Coordinates of C-alpha atoms in Angstrom, one line a residue:
X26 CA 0.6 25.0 18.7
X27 CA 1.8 21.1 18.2
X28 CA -0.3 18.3 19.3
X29 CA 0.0 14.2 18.0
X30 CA -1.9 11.7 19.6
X31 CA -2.8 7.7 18.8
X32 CA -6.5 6.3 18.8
X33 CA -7.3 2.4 18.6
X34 CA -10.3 2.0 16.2
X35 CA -12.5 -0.9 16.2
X36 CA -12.9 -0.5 12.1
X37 CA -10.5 -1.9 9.6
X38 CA -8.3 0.1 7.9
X39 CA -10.3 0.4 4.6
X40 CA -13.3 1.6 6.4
X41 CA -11.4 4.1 8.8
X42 CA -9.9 5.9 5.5
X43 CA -13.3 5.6 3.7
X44 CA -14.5 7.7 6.6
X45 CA -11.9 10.1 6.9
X46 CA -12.3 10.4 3.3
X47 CA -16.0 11.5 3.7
X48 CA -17.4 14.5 3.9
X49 CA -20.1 13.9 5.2
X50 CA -18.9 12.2 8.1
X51 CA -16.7 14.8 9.2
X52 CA -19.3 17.5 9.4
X53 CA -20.9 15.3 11.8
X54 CA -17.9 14.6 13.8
X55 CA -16.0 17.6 14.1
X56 CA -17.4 19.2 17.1
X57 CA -19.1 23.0 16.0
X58 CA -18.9 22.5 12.1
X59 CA -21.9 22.9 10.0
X60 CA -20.3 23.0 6.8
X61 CA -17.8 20.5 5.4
X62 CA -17.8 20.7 1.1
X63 CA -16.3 19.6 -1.4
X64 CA -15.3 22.3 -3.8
X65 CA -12.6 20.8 -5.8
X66 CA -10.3 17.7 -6.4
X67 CA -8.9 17.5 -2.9
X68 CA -10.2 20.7 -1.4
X69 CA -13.1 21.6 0.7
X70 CA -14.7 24.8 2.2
X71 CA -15.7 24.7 5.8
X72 CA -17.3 26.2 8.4
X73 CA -17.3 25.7 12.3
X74 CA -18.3 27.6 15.7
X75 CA -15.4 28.1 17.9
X76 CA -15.1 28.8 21.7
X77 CA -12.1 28.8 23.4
X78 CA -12.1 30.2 27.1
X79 CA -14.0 34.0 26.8
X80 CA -13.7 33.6 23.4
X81 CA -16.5 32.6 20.6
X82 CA -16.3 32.5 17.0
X83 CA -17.7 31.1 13.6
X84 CA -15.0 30.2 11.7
X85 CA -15.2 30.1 7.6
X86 CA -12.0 28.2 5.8
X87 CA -10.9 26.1 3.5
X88 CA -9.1 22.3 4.0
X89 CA -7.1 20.8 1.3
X90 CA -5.6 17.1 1.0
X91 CA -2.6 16.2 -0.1
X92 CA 0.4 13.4 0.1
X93 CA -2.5 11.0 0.0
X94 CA -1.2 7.4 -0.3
X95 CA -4.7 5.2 -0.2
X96 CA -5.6 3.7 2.5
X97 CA -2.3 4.3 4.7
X98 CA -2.9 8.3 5.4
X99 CA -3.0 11.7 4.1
X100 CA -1.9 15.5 4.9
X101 CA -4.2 18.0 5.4
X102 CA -3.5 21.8 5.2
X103 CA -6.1 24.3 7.1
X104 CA -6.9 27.7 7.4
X105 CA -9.8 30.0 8.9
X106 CA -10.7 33.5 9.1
X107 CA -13.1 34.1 12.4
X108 CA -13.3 38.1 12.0
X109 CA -12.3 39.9 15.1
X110 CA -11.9 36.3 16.7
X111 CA -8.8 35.9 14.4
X112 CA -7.7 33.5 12.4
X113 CA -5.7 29.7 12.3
X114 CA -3.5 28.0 9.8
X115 CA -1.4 24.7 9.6
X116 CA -1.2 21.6 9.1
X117 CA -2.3 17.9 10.3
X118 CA -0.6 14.4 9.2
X119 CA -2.8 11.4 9.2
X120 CA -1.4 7.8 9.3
X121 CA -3.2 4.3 9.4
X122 CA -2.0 0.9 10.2
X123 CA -3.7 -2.3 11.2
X124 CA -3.2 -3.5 14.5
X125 CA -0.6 -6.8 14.3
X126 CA -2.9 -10.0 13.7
X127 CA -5.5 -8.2 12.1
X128 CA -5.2 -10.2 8.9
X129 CA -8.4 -12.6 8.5
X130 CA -8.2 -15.8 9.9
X131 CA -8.2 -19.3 7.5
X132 CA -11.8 -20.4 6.8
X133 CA -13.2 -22.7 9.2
X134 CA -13.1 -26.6 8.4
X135 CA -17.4 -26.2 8.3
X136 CA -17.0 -23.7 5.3
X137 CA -18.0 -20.8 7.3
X138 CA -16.6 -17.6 6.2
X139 CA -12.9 -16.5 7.8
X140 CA -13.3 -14.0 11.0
X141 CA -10.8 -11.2 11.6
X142 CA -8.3 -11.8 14.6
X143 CA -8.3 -8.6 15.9
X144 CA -10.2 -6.4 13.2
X145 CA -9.2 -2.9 13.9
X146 CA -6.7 -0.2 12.8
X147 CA -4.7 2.5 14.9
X148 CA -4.7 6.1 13.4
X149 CA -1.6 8.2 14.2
X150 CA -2.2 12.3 13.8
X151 CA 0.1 15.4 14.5
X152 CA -1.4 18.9 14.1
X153 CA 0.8 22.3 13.8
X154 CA -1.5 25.4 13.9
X155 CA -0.8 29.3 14.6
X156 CA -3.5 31.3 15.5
X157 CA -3.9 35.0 15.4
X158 CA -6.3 37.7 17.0
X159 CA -8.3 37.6 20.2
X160 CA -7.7 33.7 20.2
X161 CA -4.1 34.1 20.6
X162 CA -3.9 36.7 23.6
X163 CA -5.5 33.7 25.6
X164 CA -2.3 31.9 26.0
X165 CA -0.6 28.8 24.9
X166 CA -1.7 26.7 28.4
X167 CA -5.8 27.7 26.9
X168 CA -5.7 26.8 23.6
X169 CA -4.0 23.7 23.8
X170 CA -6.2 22.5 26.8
X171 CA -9.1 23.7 23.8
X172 CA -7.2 21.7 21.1
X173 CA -6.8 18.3 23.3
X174 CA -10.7 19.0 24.4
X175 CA -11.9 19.1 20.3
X176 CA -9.8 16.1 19.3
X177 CA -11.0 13.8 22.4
X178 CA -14.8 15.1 20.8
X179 CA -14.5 14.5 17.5
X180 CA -12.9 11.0 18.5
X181 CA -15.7 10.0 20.6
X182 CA -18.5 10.8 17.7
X183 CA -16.0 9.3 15.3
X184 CA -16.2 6.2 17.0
X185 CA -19.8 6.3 17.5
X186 CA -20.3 7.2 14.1
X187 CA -18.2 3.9 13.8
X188 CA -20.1 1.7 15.8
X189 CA -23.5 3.0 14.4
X190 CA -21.9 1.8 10.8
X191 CA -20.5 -1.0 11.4
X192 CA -21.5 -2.4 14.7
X193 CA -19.2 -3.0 18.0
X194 CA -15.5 -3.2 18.1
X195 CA -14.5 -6.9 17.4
X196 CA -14.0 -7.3 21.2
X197 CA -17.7 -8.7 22.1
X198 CA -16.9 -11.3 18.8
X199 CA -14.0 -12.5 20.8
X200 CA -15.5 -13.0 23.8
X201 CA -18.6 -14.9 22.5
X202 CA -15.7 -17.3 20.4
X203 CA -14.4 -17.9 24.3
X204 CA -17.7 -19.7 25.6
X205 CA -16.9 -22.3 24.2
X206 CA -13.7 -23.2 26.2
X207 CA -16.0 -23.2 29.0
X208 CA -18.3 -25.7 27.8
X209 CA -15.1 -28.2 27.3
X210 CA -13.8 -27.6 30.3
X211 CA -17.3 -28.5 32.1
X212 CA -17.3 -31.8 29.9
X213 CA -13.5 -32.5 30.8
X214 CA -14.8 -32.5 34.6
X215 CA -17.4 -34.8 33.6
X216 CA -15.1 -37.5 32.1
X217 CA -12.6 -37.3 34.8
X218 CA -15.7 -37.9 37.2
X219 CA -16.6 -41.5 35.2
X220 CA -12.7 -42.2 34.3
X221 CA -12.6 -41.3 31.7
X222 CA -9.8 -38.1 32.4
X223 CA -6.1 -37.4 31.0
X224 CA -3.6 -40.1 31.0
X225 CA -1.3 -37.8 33.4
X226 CA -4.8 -37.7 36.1
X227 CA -4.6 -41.1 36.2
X228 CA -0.4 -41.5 37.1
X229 CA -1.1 -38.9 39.9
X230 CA -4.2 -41.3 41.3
X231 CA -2.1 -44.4 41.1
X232 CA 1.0 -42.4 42.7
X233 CA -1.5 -41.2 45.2
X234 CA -2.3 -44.6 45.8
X235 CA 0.8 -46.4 46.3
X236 CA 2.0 -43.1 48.6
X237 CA -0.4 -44.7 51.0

């Protein structure tokens, strides 16, 4: 099985791979897992349920991490034993980037602290996997459908996991930045009203004007 997707996540970079880095936070975003440990430098035991079609199963595993390069990605290595289940191996790459313009913004004239242009990373991810046993007489058409199905999960929590953190994606900060364009262009409308409007208004009145 081969799968790769993109996700847009309303984190920075840092915090993304802080994240992904903790335990802790896996176990509660990885749909079925109960057990996500640290056991070593880089290596940690696991344990998730599995159900796949007809099929259910605990799995008990290991995950190691490796080719890490801080805070742009790591790969991760896998494998499971689910008894008469069966059993999956393989391997999952994990890239970050932050989005273009995500670099903080120059400090405002007032002093106020700078604000992020478009805070927010995307995460890249390919997974190879075999599987073995009762899991893999299902067919290929079943267990990817299962595989897309977990990694659209574990992305949802992962994001509200996120939000819960951090607070909502930088989009509601952008908008409230917006109002005030409105408010100038009600006091623009104002001016014109006494006057007091663009040089080029007045041309088109006096144009107007002599037209007639």
């Amino acid at each position: 099985m081969e799968m790769l997707g993109n996700r847009r996540l309303g984190i920075t970079q840092q915090q993304a791979w802080e994240a992904l880095n903790d335990p802790e936070t896996l176990k509660k975003c990885i749909p079925g897992c109960d057990k996500f440990e640290l056991t070593g430098d880089n290596q940690y035991s696991v344990a998730l349920a599995v159900k796949i079609g007809p099929v259910s199963a605990k799995f008990n595993g290991k995950v190691a991490l490796s080719d890490i390069v801080a805070p742009d990605g790591y790969k991760l290595t896998f494998e499971g034993q689910g008894g008469v289940a069966g059993f999956a191996k393989g391997s999952s790459s994990v890239t970050l980037r932050p989005l273009d313009g995500a670099a903080a913004a120059p400090p405002a004239s007032d002093g106020a602290d700078a604000v992020p242009a478009a805070a927010g990373c995307e995460l890249d991810y390919t997974v190879q996997a075999q599987v073995g046993g009762k899991i893999a007489q299902l067919g290929q058409r079943l267990i990817d459908g299962a595989a897309k199905s977990t990694a659209d999960d574990f992305f949802k929590r992962f994001e509200a996991e996120m939000q819960s953190r951090y607070g909502p994606p930088p989009v509601a900060a952008e908008e409230t930045v917006e109002a005030p364009a409105e408010k100038t262009g009600v006091m623009s409308g104002f001016m014109k009203k006494i006057g007091l409007g663009k040089k080029d208004d007045k041309d088109a009145s006096a144009a107007s004007d002599d037209a007639s």
